[in-house]
Amino acid sequence: MNYITGYYTTKFGELWDKSLFDLVEEAINGVLKSTNLERKKIDAVFFGNMLAGVLGNNLHSTSKLSEILDVNIPVFRTEAACASGGTAFNLAKTYLDANSNKNVLVIGAEKMTDYSPEEVITALSAAASGEEQEAGLTFSGLYAMMANFYLEKYHYTEKNLAYVSVKNHYHGTLNDKAHFRRKISIDDVLESAYVSYPLKVLDSSPISDGASAIIMSNNLNFIKKQDYSASVLASEIATDTISLKSRKNIDEILATKIVSDKAFKMAKIKRSDINVAELHDCFSIAEILAMEDLGFWKKGEGGQKIMEESTTYGNGGNLIVNTSGGLKASGHPVGATGIKQIGEIFLQLTGQANNRQVKNAKYGLAHNVGGSGGTAVVTILSS
Amino acid sequence: MVGIVSYGFYVPKYRIRTEEIANVWGKNPEDVKKSLLITEKAIAGVDEDSLTMAFESASSALSDVKVDRNKIKVVLFGSETHPYAVNPASTILAEFLGIEKNYLAYDTEFACKAATGAIISAQALIKSSYSDYALISGSDKGMGKTHDTLEYTASSGSVSLLLGKDDLILELLDFESFSSDTPDFWRREGIRYPSHGGRFSGKPSYFYHIEESSKSLLKKTGLKPEDFAYGVFHMPNGKFPVQVAKSLGFSFGQIKDSLTVNYLGNSYTASALMGLTAVLEKAKTGDLIFMCSYGSGAGSDSFVLKVTKNLDKRRKQFLKTVENKKYINYPTYLKFMEMI
Amino acid sequence: MISPVKIWRRQKDIRKILGKKGKIFLWTKIFTPGTGFKKYAPYPVVLVELENNEKVYGQLVDHEEKDLKIGKKLISVLRKVRTASVDGVIAYGIKFRPLK
């Protein structure tokens, strides 16, 4: 069994003073301190990052991390667009399954605010197919197409989508590391400018900087000495076509459906056992699709169910979603998100979530998606 | 007998009215309209250029004839707004049309007569049996400096002709060309907008060359203006073609159908050919058509064309097609012309 | 500068889908474009299902707002698809125009 014993995240936001590797260092120092692990006792490092090569001309991060940590251990970098973090965690867990008595460091990080919005939008569209890029489709354009299709098929309007952003912004006010910490209303969302019709600024996660790190271990001696630990019941990945046009159905992310079934089977628990979840809300529509594709809601009823606000903190619901503020309010430094999500579940299951603590949280789920659904990662933890 | 087998035209959807431009510069729109006889002109969208428009007109020309594209061994592209200063648009056009690779291609430039000059060269290549067919495209996204006369006249458009020796709709009975070194209108390398010599582009330029070329051809063929059903002259504005027609002895009635400039502007290398396209909508079997182009710099190509019975099956609807239009305002015009 | 080789390779495929009819399967309108598309913004992008069931992405041109709906009939046309740098090769490609 693998356990998470430590988690640290930098603040997410426009962190002008810090470079990518300043943020990585802060996250590493923070997580090592929280779990009392010396750097020499780390056996391997896993690093999730999407854009350092495209935007910063920085590759060979494996060697860069060796320099930062002053170690000569194996380092691996994973990239799966916005699922880079989740994929790094999955690779780390796979490493632990294959090697006993090891401690691994998993970091996700991204630096996006050094560049103009156009440069970032262009870089993010590298997650889409060549044809999609050539047609001038941005990343938001792809989700917008999915949103238009979903809204038309199930007879919903932009208002249904707005409930996701309102909920996540409220949660952001409860998370001191969130990029945005202000409440917004349904009208605020509906009045915001269009990014890609029908998705508006307030339907879309922001451009943020940040780094998050986790310590995971299968070394029982080490784990026994920890104040906090959560077991990793399942970590699964599924992939699907990069092109939206090649997907079987447009109103679902098949990779999520497949990986969800795999993860619940591995964890041997039911959907209704999950108390708290971090879902991939890169755009408001994405959270609604995720709730359906993960099996929490029936296909097509998401637009209606979100309006019931049962997944909002404090409403007494069985499943609270995105207490961190989600990608929308806590921010989306692409490579860091997957780790932050798992870390947030860790905080919830170990009673460390302060004023956003979901009572008696026993099982939690993190869901990380790459591109318009080309990669999906689901991690299930238990306290 | 060499002649035209089929033709195609493309006029972009957008129009800008003369008063829209005049009001920006504080000019009285009625004065401008009276002096140029242009009420509106056609403008290509921001993502269109001479090549994309030529593709439209050439596709149209090839759409109503069964031609083995391997027999089109001559592809000539005439423009003064070539996509590249160095790189042939003629091969880009040919490739998109599926014309493969054993053909002669080159781009031509002679201001507004780049395409008609190419007709003369191409017919010789057909006569000499080098090729059964030749594709000629005249296409321009005409530019004019702001606050200049050309701003009201320079427009976008394309006409393509498929030349051949069988199944003709127009027989090319005879032609003549007249050339000189007369700098009435020019554009230097690397400079965006053309410059012109003002009134110098009138009598010593447009009128002199058209008159000399036309008189020469009429003399050669022994024909007189009244022998023709239609006359088509290059149209830099709405006044010049009317005046030159009159001075040569053509009546207004003979040229009125060709005056596309009044509502489409001057599409440079496609100008005279657009006038011809308008006339072909009405021309009848046996009609003689006199066409004379003008290219600044300067020169003039004149042609005697005869309509055959095949025009009936390949006639293209022109007036109704160009009525499918959308008006744009001045800032949108500047955006489409990539001036802002 | 976009690679001229990439542009050249793509043109062969473009030729095959020029002048083809289809209908809108998915659509959106982009207001915040990446580099190379700023000149055209805002612009609609459609995923078209051609008559042979092939699906192709492209921008919509010469359109009215009411043309932006699933099922609208279109035809593919040749246009410039991205702003070339001043000294780069021009990328021509497929866009779609509504059929009356």
XYZ file of N, CA, C and O in Angstrom, chain A residues 116-119 121-122 129-138 140-142 144-146 148-149 152 194-198 243-247 250, chain C residues 2 7 10 17 25-38 43-48 54-59 69-70 81-82 91 94:
288
model
N 2.792 36.897 -22.808
C 1.542 37.584 -23.163
C 0.423 36.567 -23.261
O 0.677 35.390 -23.544
N -0.823 36.997 -23.052
C -1.945 36.058 -23.159
C -1.965 35.303 -24.480
O -2.229 34.110 -24.504
N -1.648 36.010 -25.612
C -1.669 35.292 -26.901
C -0.659 34.171 -26.932
O -0.925 33.118 -27.496
N 0.535 34.456 -26.388
C 1.587 33.427 -26.409
C 1.133 32.229 -25.592
O 1.346 31.084 -25.968
N -2.024 31.370 -24.851
C -3.142 30.707 -25.539
C -2.610 29.814 -26.655
O -3.055 28.676 -26.824
N -1.643 30.328 -27.404
C -1.060 29.534 -28.490
C -0.351 28.309 -27.919
O -0.503 27.207 -28.426
N -5.036 19.003 -31.533
C -4.430 18.424 -32.736
C -3.945 19.533 -33.665
O -4.351 20.680 -33.551
N -3.070 19.181 -34.593
C -2.547 20.140 -35.557
C -3.670 20.788 -36.346
O -3.682 21.997 -36.568
N -4.637 19.967 -36.757
C -5.741 20.504 -37.557
C -6.557 21.505 -36.746
O -6.982 22.541 -37.250
N -6.769 21.181 -35.456
C -7.532 22.088 -34.601
C -6.782 23.404 -34.462
O -7.374 24.481 -34.531
N -5.461 23.325 -34.314
C -4.674 24.548 -34.187
C -4.732 25.364 -35.464
O -4.889 26.580 -35.439
N -4.624 24.704 -36.623
C -4.629 25.408 -37.896
C -5.962 26.080 -38.176
O -6.028 27.061 -38.890
N -7.048 25.562 -37.611
C -8.350 26.177 -37.838
C -8.546 27.366 -36.913
O -9.606 27.994 -36.915
N -7.533 27.664 -36.096
C -7.656 28.796 -35.185
C -8.430 28.445 -33.929
O -8.891 29.329 -33.203
N -8.577 27.122 -33.664
C -9.286 26.716 -32.452
C -8.354 26.836 -31.276
O -7.280 26.262 -31.272
N -8.782 27.557 -30.256
C -7.999 27.611 -29.042
C -8.526 26.508 -28.140
O -9.531 25.866 -28.429
N -10.004 26.929 -25.337
C -11.359 27.292 -24.919
C -12.349 27.055 -26.057
O -13.509 26.729 -25.814
N -11.892 27.184 -27.298
C -12.761 26.938 -28.443
C -13.259 25.502 -28.454
O -14.414 25.221 -28.758
N -12.376 24.568 -28.106
C -12.764 23.153 -28.106
C -13.806 22.876 -27.036
O -14.816 22.230 -27.290
N -15.731 25.043 -25.777
C -16.925 25.797 -26.165
C -17.777 24.990 -27.133
O -19.009 24.989 -27.063
N -17.115 24.282 -28.054
C -17.863 23.441 -28.992
C -18.617 22.368 -28.217
O -19.784 22.080 -28.497
N -17.932 21.778 -27.240
C -18.572 20.746 -26.415
C -19.740 21.355 -25.645
O -20.807 20.748 -25.525
N -21.590 24.036 -26.433
C -22.708 24.320 -27.345
C -23.502 23.056 -27.614
O -24.733 23.056 -27.624
N -22.771 21.968 -27.847
C -23.404 20.690 -28.161
C -24.232 20.205 -26.976
O -25.380 19.799 -27.119
N -27.320 22.420 -26.254
C -28.391 22.226 -27.231
C -29.045 20.865 -27.060
O -30.269 20.745 -27.104
N -17.294 37.216 -23.612
C -17.096 35.900 -24.212
C -15.622 35.665 -24.518
O -14.923 36.536 -25.009
N -15.195 34.450 -24.222
C -13.848 34.017 -24.598
C -13.992 33.206 -25.883
O -13.334 33.433 -26.882
N -14.902 32.219 -25.836
C -15.274 31.425 -27.009
C -16.717 31.067 -26.770
O -17.013 30.361 -25.817
N -17.603 31.574 -27.594
C -19.017 31.375 -27.339
C -19.357 29.890 -27.155
O -18.966 29.081 -27.984
N -20.085 29.489 -26.123
C -20.788 30.272 -25.116
C -19.996 30.473 -23.823
O -20.549 30.917 -22.831
N -7.964 14.533 -31.162
C -8.922 15.363 -31.900
C -10.319 15.200 -31.340
O -10.817 14.081 -31.225
N -10.963 16.303 -31.069
C -12.346 16.273 -30.614
C -13.217 15.603 -31.675
O -14.132 14.846 -31.360
N -12.874 15.844 -32.945
C -13.741 15.339 -34.013
C -13.732 13.817 -34.113
O -14.629 13.231 -34.689
N -12.679 13.192 -33.526
C -12.593 11.733 -33.622
C -13.222 11.021 -32.441
O -13.181 9.800 -32.372
N -13.762 11.777 -31.494
C -14.364 11.143 -30.328
C -15.686 10.485 -30.712
O -16.387 10.955 -31.602
N -19.670 13.597 -28.300
C -19.173 14.914 -27.945
C -19.634 15.339 -26.556
O -19.043 16.196 -25.928
N 6.268 30.153 -39.919
C 5.797 28.767 -40.002
C 6.678 28.035 -41.003
O 7.063 28.597 -42.024
N 3.800 23.699 -44.504
C 2.756 24.277 -45.349
C 2.638 23.475 -46.631
O 1.545 23.134 -47.079
N 0.920 20.139 -46.124
C -0.517 20.260 -45.874
C -1.313 20.538 -47.127
O -2.481 20.161 -47.235
N -10.082 18.532 -50.201
C -11.367 18.905 -49.607
C -11.892 20.263 -50.076
O -12.843 20.789 -49.516
N -21.460 20.494 -37.682
C -21.642 19.476 -36.646
C -21.430 20.098 -35.269
O -22.147 19.817 -34.315
N -20.379 20.930 -35.163
C -20.106 21.654 -33.921
C -19.673 23.057 -34.299
O -19.117 23.248 -35.375
N -19.861 24.044 -33.421
C -19.385 25.382 -33.733
C -19.073 26.157 -32.472
O -19.530 25.827 -31.386
N -18.261 27.178 -32.604
C -18.061 28.160 -31.547
C -17.594 29.448 -32.210
O -17.386 29.475 -33.424
N -17.453 30.511 -31.427
C -16.927 31.753 -31.958
C -15.786 32.162 -31.047
O -15.965 32.306 -29.839
N -14.603 32.323 -31.612
C -13.408 32.619 -30.831
C -13.242 34.119 -30.673
O -13.197 34.855 -31.664
N -13.147 34.586 -29.428
C -12.929 36.001 -29.163
C -11.498 36.274 -28.717
O -11.007 37.384 -28.846
N -10.842 35.267 -28.130
C -9.469 35.457 -27.676
C -8.573 34.468 -28.411
O -8.390 33.346 -27.983
N -8.017 34.917 -29.556
C -7.227 33.984 -30.366
C -5.770 33.921 -29.922
O -5.306 34.771 -29.163
N -5.054 32.924 -30.431
C -3.617 32.844 -30.220
C -2.915 33.673 -31.275
O -3.548 34.291 -32.131
N -1.573 33.662 -31.229
C -0.813 34.436 -32.226
C -1.069 33.848 -33.602
O -1.203 32.659 -33.771
N -1.141 34.711 -34.589
C -1.372 34.252 -35.956
C -2.827 34.330 -36.360
O -3.169 34.173 -37.515
N -3.707 34.565 -35.391
C -5.115 34.638 -35.751
C -5.748 35.935 -35.295
O -6.946 36.140 -35.475
N -4.951 36.810 -34.723
C -5.505 38.045 -34.157
C -6.255 38.865 -35.186
O -7.294 39.436 -34.910
N -13.808 35.275 -34.676
C -14.181 34.476 -35.841
C -14.841 33.181 -35.393
O -14.497 32.634 -34.354
N -15.799 32.716 -36.185
C -16.426 31.442 -35.859
C -15.574 30.281 -36.381
O -14.994 30.389 -37.454
N -15.496 29.197 -35.610
C -14.841 27.987 -36.078
C -15.897 26.892 -36.067
O -16.681 26.781 -35.124
N -15.931 26.112 -37.128
C -16.919 25.042 -37.224
C -16.234 23.706 -37.451
O -15.129 23.652 -37.994
N -16.896 22.651 -36.991
C -16.492 21.293 -37.359
C -17.578 20.829 -38.313
O -18.754 20.784 -37.960
N -17.174 20.570 -39.551
C -18.144 20.260 -40.597
C -18.126 18.780 -40.911
O -17.059 18.169 -41.010
N -16.665 12.510 -43.723
C -15.403 12.965 -43.141
C -15.677 14.246 -42.350
O -16.548 15.037 -42.722
N -14.932 14.457 -41.261
C -15.138 15.682 -40.474
C -13.937 16.600 -40.632
O -12.786 16.161 -40.534
N -14.195 17.871 -40.877
C -13.124 18.837 -41.109
C -13.376 20.097 -40.291
O -14.497 20.600 -40.243
N -12.316 20.641 -39.682
C -12.440 21.907 -38.958
C -12.137 23.062 -39.913
O -11.325 22.934 -40.819
N -12.754 24.217 -39.657
C -12.398 25.397 -40.458
C -13.125 26.603 -39.903
O -14.082 26.464 -39.138
N -12.661 27.790 -40.272
C -13.391 28.988 -39.888
C -14.554 29.183 -40.844
O -14.557 28.680 -41.962
N -25.424 27.548 -36.704
C -26.226 26.572 -35.985
C -25.926 25.186 -36.509
O -25.534 25.003 -37.667
N -26.086 24.203 -35.618
C -25.815 22.819 -35.992
C -26.734 22.443 -37.156
O -27.933 22.675 -37.087
N -5.225 31.080 -44.096
C -5.706 30.553 -42.815
C -4.990 31.101 -41.613
O -5.386 30.881 -40.496
N -3.893 31.780 -41.804
C -3.238 32.324 -40.636
C -2.400 33.482 -41.084
O -1.952 33.502 -42.218
N 0.162 30.664 -45.644
C -0.558 29.397 -45.478
C -1.972 29.556 -46.021
O -2.773 30.316 -45.486
N -8.419 25.605 -45.828
C -9.873 25.472 -45.957
C -10.617 26.365 -44.981
O -10.279 26.422 -43.790
